[in-house]
CSV table of C-alpha atoms in Angstrom, one decimal:
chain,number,residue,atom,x,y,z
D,1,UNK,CA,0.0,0.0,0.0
D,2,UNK,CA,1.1,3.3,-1.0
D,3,UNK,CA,1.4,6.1,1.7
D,4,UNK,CA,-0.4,8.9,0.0
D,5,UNK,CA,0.3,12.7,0.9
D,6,UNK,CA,-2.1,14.3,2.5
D,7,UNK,CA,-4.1,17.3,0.5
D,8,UNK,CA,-4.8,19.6,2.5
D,9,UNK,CA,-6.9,23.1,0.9
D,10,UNK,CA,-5.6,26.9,2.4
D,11,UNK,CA,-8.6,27.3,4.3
D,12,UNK,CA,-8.3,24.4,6.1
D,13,UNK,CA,-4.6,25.1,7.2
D,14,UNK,CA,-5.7,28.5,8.3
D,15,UNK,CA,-8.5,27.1,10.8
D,16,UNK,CA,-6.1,24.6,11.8
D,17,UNK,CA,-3.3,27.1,12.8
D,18,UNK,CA,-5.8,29.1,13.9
D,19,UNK,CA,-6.5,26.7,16.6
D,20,UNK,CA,-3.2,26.5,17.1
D,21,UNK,CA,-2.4,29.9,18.2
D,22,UNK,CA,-5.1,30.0,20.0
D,23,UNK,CA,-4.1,28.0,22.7
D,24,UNK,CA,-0.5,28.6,22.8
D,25,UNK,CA,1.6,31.5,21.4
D,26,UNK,CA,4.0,31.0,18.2
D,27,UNK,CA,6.4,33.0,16.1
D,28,UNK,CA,6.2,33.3,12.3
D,29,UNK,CA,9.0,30.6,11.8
D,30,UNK,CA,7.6,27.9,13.6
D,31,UNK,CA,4.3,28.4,12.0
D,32,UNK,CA,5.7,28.4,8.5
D,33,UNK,CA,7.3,25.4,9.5
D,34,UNK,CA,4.2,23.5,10.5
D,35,UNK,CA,2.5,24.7,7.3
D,36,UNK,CA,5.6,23.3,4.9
D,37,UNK,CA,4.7,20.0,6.8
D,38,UNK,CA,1.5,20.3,5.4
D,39,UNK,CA,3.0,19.9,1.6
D,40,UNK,CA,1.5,23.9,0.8
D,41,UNK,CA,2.6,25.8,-1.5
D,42,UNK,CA,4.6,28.9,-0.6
D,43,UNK,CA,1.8,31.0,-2.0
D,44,UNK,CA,-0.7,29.3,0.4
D,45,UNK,CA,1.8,29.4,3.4
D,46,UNK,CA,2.1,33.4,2.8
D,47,UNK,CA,-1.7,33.5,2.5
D,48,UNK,CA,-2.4,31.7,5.8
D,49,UNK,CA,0.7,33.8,7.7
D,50,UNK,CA,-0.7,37.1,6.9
D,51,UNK,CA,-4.4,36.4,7.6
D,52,UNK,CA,-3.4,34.8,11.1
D,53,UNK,CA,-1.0,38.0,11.6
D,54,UNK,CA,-4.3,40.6,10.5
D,55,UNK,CA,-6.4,38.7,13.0
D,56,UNK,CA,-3.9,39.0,15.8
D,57,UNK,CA,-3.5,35.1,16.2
D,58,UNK,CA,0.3,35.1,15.9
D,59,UNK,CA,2.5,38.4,16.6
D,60,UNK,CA,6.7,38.1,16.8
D,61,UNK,CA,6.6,41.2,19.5
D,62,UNK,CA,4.0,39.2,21.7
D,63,UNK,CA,5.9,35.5,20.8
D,64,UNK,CA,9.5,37.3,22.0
D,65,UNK,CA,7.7,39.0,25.4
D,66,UNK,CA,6.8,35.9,26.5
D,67,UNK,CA,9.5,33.7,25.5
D,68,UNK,CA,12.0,36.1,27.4
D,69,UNK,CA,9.7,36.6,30.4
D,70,UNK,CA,9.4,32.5,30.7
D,71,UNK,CA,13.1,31.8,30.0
D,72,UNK,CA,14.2,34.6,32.5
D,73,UNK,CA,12.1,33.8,35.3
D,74,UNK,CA,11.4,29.9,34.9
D,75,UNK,CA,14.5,28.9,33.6
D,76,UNK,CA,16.9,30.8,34.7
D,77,UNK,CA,18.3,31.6,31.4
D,78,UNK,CA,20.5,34.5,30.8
D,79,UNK,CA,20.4,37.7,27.8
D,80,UNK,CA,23.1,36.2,25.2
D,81,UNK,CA,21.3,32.6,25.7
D,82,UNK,CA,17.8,34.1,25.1
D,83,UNK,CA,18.8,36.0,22.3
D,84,UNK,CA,20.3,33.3,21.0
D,85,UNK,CA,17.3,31.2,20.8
D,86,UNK,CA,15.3,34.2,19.4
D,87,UNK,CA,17.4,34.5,16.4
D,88,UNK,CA,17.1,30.9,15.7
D,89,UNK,CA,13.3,31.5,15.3
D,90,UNK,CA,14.7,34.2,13.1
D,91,UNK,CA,12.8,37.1,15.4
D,92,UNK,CA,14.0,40.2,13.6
D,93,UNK,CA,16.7,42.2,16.3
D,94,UNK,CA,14.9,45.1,16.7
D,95,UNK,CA,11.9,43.2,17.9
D,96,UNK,CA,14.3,41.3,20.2
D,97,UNK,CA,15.9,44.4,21.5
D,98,UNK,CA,12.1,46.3,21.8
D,99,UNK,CA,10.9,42.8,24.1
D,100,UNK,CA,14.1,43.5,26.1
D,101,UNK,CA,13.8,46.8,26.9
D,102,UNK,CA,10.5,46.1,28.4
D,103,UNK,CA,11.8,44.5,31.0
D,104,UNK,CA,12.9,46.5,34.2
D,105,UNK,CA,16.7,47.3,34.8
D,106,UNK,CA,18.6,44.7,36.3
D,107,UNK,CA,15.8,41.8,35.5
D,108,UNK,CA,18.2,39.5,33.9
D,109,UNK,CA,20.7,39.5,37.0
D,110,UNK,CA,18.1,39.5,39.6
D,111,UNK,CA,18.2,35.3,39.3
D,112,UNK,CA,21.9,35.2,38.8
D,113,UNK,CA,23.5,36.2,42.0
D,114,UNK,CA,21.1,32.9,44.1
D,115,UNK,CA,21.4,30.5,41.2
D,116,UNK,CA,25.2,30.9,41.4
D,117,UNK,CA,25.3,30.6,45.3
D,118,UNK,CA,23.1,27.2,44.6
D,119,UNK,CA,25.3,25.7,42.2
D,120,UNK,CA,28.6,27.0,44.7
D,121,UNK,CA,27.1,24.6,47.1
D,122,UNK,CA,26.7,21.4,45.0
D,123,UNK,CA,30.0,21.5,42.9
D,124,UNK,CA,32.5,19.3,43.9
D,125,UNK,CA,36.4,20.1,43.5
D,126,UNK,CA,39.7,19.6,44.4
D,127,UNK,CA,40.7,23.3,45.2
D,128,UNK,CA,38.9,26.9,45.2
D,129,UNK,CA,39.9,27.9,41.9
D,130,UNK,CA,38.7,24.7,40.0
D,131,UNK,CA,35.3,25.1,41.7
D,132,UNK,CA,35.1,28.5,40.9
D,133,UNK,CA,35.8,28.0,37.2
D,134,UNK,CA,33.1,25.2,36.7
D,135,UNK,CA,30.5,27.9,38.7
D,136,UNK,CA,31.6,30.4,35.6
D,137,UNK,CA,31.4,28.2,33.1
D,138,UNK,CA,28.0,27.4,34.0
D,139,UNK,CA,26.9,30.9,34.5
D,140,UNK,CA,28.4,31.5,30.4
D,141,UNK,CA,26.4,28.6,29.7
D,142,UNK,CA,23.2,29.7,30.8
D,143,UNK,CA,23.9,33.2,29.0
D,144,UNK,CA,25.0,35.7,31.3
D,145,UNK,CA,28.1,38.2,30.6
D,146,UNK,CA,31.3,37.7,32.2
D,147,UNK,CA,31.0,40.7,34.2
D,148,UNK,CA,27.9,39.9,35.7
D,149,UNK,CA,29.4,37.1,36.8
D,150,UNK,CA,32.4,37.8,38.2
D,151,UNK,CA,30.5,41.2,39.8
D,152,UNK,CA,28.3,38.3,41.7
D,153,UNK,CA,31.5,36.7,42.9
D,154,UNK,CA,32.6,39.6,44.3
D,155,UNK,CA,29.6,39.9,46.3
D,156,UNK,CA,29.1,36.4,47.4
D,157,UNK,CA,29.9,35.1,50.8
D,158,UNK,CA,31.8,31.9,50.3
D,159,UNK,CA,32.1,29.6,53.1
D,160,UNK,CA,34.5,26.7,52.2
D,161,UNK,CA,37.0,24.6,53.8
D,162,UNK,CA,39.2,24.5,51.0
D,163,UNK,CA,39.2,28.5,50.8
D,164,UNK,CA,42.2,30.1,49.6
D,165,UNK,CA,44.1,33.0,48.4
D,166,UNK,CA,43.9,32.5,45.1
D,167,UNK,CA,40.5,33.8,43.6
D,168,UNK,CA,42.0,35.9,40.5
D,169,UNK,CA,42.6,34.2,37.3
């Protein structure tokens, strides 16, 4: 038996992404991508994209706000890392850049300072300096700046037996 591609007609995609975005929020590019699944035709794809951008069911500005708000918060995630991720769902940089600077001064470090004291606690190590160099290279991991990072060391109380001298690199 032959596997047959489904047909599917323009209006059909458009109630089905319709639903779509109705119960959860998308970006442009991972709706197009859903659509190509669909075997349309570019023309048809464009068609359903704008008339689910004229009725407000999918918006790149209102996609970016959330995803930053939920990455920041939830996960713990820093600027360059969520920025990142945006650009990979090809959000344009100035709507990147507009969702940022919606948020209030200082939001992306607020979770930086007690996720760094956490992971201080449960890295193991054979001296000071190796345990503070995996604690940075898991701050860079999760996106935040070198700076901020080593501003947050500054600051931090560390109690540990090993303790040392040696906290420069």
């Amino acid at each position: 038996m032959e596997d047959k591609e489904k047909i599917i007609t323009e209006e059909k995609a458009w109630q089905r992404m319709a639903r779509l975005c109705a119960r959860k929020e998308y970006c442009i590019e991972d709706i197009r991508r859903k659509l190509r699944k669909l075997n349309l035709s570019d023309k048809d794809i464009e068609s359903v994209l704008v008339k689910l951008q004229k009725r407000s069911y999918v918006d790149d500005g209102r996609f970016a706000r959330g995803f930053i708000r939920d990455k920041l918060y939830l996960n713990k995630w820093g600027k360059r890392k969520i920025e990142m991720a945006l650009k990979q769902k090809k959000i344009s940089p100035e709507v990147i850049e507009a969702a940022f600077s919606e948020l209030p001064d200082g939001a992306d470090l607020e979770s930086l300072q007690p996720l760094l004291e956490k992971k201080w606690r449960t890295v193991k190590a054979q001296s000071v300096y190796e345990k503070r160099s995996k604690v940075i290279r898991f701050a860079l991991g999760r996106g935040f700046p070198m700076d901020d990072v080593l501003r947050c060391f500054d600051k931090m109380q560390i109690d540990d037996d090993n303790k040392d001298d040696s906290w420069s690199f």
